[in-house]
Coordinates of C-alpha atoms in Angstrom, one line a residue:
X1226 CA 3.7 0.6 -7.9
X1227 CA 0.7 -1.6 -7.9
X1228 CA 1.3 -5.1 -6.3
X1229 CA -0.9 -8.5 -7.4
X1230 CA -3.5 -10.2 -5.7
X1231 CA -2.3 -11.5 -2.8
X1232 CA -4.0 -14.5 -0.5
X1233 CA -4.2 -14.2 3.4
X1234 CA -6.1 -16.7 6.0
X1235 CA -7.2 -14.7 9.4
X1236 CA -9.2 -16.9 11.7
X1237 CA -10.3 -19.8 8.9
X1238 CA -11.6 -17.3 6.6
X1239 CA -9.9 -16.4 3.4
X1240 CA -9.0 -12.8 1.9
X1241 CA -7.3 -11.4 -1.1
X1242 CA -5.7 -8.0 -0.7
X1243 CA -3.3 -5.6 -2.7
X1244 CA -1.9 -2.6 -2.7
X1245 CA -0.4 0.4 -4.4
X1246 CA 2.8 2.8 -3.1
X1247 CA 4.0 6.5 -3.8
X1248 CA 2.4 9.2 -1.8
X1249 CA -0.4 8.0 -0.7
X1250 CA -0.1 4.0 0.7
X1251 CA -3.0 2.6 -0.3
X1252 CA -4.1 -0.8 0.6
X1253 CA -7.4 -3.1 -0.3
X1254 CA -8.6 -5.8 1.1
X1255 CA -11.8 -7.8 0.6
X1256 CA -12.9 -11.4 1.5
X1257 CA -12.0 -14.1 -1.1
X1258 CA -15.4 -15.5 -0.8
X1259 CA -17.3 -12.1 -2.1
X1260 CA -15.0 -9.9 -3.8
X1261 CA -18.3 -7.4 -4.0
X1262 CA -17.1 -6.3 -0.4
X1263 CA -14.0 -4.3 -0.5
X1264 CA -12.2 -2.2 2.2
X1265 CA -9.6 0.0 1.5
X1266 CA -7.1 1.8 3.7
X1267 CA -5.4 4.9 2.2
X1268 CA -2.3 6.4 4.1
X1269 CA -1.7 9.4 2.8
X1270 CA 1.9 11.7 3.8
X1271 CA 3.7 14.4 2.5
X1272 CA 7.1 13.1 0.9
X1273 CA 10.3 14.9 1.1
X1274 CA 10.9 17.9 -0.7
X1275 CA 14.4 17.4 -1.7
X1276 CA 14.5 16.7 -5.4
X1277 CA 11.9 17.5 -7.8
X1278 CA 12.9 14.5 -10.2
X1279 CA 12.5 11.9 -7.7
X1280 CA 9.7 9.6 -7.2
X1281 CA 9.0 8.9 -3.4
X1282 CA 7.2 5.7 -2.2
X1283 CA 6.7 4.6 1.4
X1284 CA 5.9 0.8 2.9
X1285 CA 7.3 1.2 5.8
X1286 CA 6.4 3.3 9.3
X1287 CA 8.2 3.7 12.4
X1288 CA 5.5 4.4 15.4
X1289 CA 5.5 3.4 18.6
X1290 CA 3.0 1.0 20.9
X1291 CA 3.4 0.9 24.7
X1292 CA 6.0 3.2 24.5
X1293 CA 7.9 0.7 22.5
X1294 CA 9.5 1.7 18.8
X1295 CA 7.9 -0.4 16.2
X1296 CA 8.4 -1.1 12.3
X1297 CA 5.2 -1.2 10.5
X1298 CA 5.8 -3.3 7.1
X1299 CA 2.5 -1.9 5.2
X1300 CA 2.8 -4.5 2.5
X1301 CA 4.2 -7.4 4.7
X1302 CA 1.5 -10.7 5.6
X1303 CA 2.4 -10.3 9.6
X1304 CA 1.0 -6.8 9.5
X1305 CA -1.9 -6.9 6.8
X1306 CA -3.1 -10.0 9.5
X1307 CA -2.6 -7.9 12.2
X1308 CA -4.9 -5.2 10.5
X1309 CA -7.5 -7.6 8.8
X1310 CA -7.8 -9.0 12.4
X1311 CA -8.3 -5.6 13.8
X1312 CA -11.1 -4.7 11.7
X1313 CA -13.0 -8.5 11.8
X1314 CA -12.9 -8.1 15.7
X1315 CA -13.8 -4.1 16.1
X1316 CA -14.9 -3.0 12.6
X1317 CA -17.3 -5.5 11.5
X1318 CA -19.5 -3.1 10.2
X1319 CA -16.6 -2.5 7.0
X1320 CA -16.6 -6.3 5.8
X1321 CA -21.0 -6.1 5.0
X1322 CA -22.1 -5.9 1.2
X1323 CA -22.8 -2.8 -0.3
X1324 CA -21.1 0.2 -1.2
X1325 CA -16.7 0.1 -0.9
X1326 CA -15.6 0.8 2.3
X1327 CA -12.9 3.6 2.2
X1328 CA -11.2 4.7 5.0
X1329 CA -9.5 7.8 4.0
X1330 CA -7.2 8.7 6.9
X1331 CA -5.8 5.4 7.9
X1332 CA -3.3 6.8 10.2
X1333 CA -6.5 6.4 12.7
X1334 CA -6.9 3.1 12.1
X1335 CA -3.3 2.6 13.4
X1336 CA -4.0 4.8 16.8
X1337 CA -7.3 2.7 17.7
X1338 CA -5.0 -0.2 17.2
X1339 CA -2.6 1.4 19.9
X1340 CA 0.2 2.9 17.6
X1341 CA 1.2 6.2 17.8
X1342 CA 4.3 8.7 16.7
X1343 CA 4.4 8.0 12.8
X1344 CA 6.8 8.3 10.7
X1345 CA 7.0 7.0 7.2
X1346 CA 9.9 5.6 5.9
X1347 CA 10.4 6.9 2.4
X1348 CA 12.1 5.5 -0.9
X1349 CA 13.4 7.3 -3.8
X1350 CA 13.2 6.6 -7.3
X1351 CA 14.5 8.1 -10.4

């Protein structure tokens, strides 16, 4: 499932993101200003193996910070802010002009951020 263009403000500055589910979470965001830079986060996991005709998707991850159980709402404003503000304040180096940024294990993105102990929270579909 492919989502739209979606608008988010972090700090005054203005970014469109969107994402896709099955798999593999993957999310894209890039600054409204110059849609040339582009950074996307791709969380990839291995679904359950309980029915071949079934189509799993995840959004969702349980992890933990300080020892604390958290939800992680991949597709949710509150927590696409909390990661656009992550990567503005300690990976500025993604958000310059040139090639796509990809970030291919993602999951490491979330344990510099502090969370750890994930589990993906899947959904099945015929």
């Amino acid at each position: 499932m492919k989502s739209q263009l979606r608008n988010i403000t972090i700090d005054s500055q203005a970014f469109v993101y969107w994402y896709t589910a099955g798999k593999t979470f993957t999310l894209n965001i890039s600054p409204r200003e110059n849609k040339n830079i582009k950074v996307t986060l791709i969380f990839e996991s291995k679904p359950p193996d309980e029915d071949p005709f079934t189509s799993w998707a995840f959004y969702n991850i349980t992890a933990q910070i300080n020892g604390l159980e958290a939800d992680i709402h991949l597709c949710k404003p509150k927590h696409i802010a909390e990661i656009i503000s992550y990567l503005m304040k300690q990976r500025k180096e993604l958000f310059t002009k040139g090639q796509p940024h990809i970030l291919n294990n993602a999951w490491n993105l979330l344990m510099e951020m502090g969370y750890s102990h994930f589990n993906p929270i899947w959904v099945g579909e015929w």
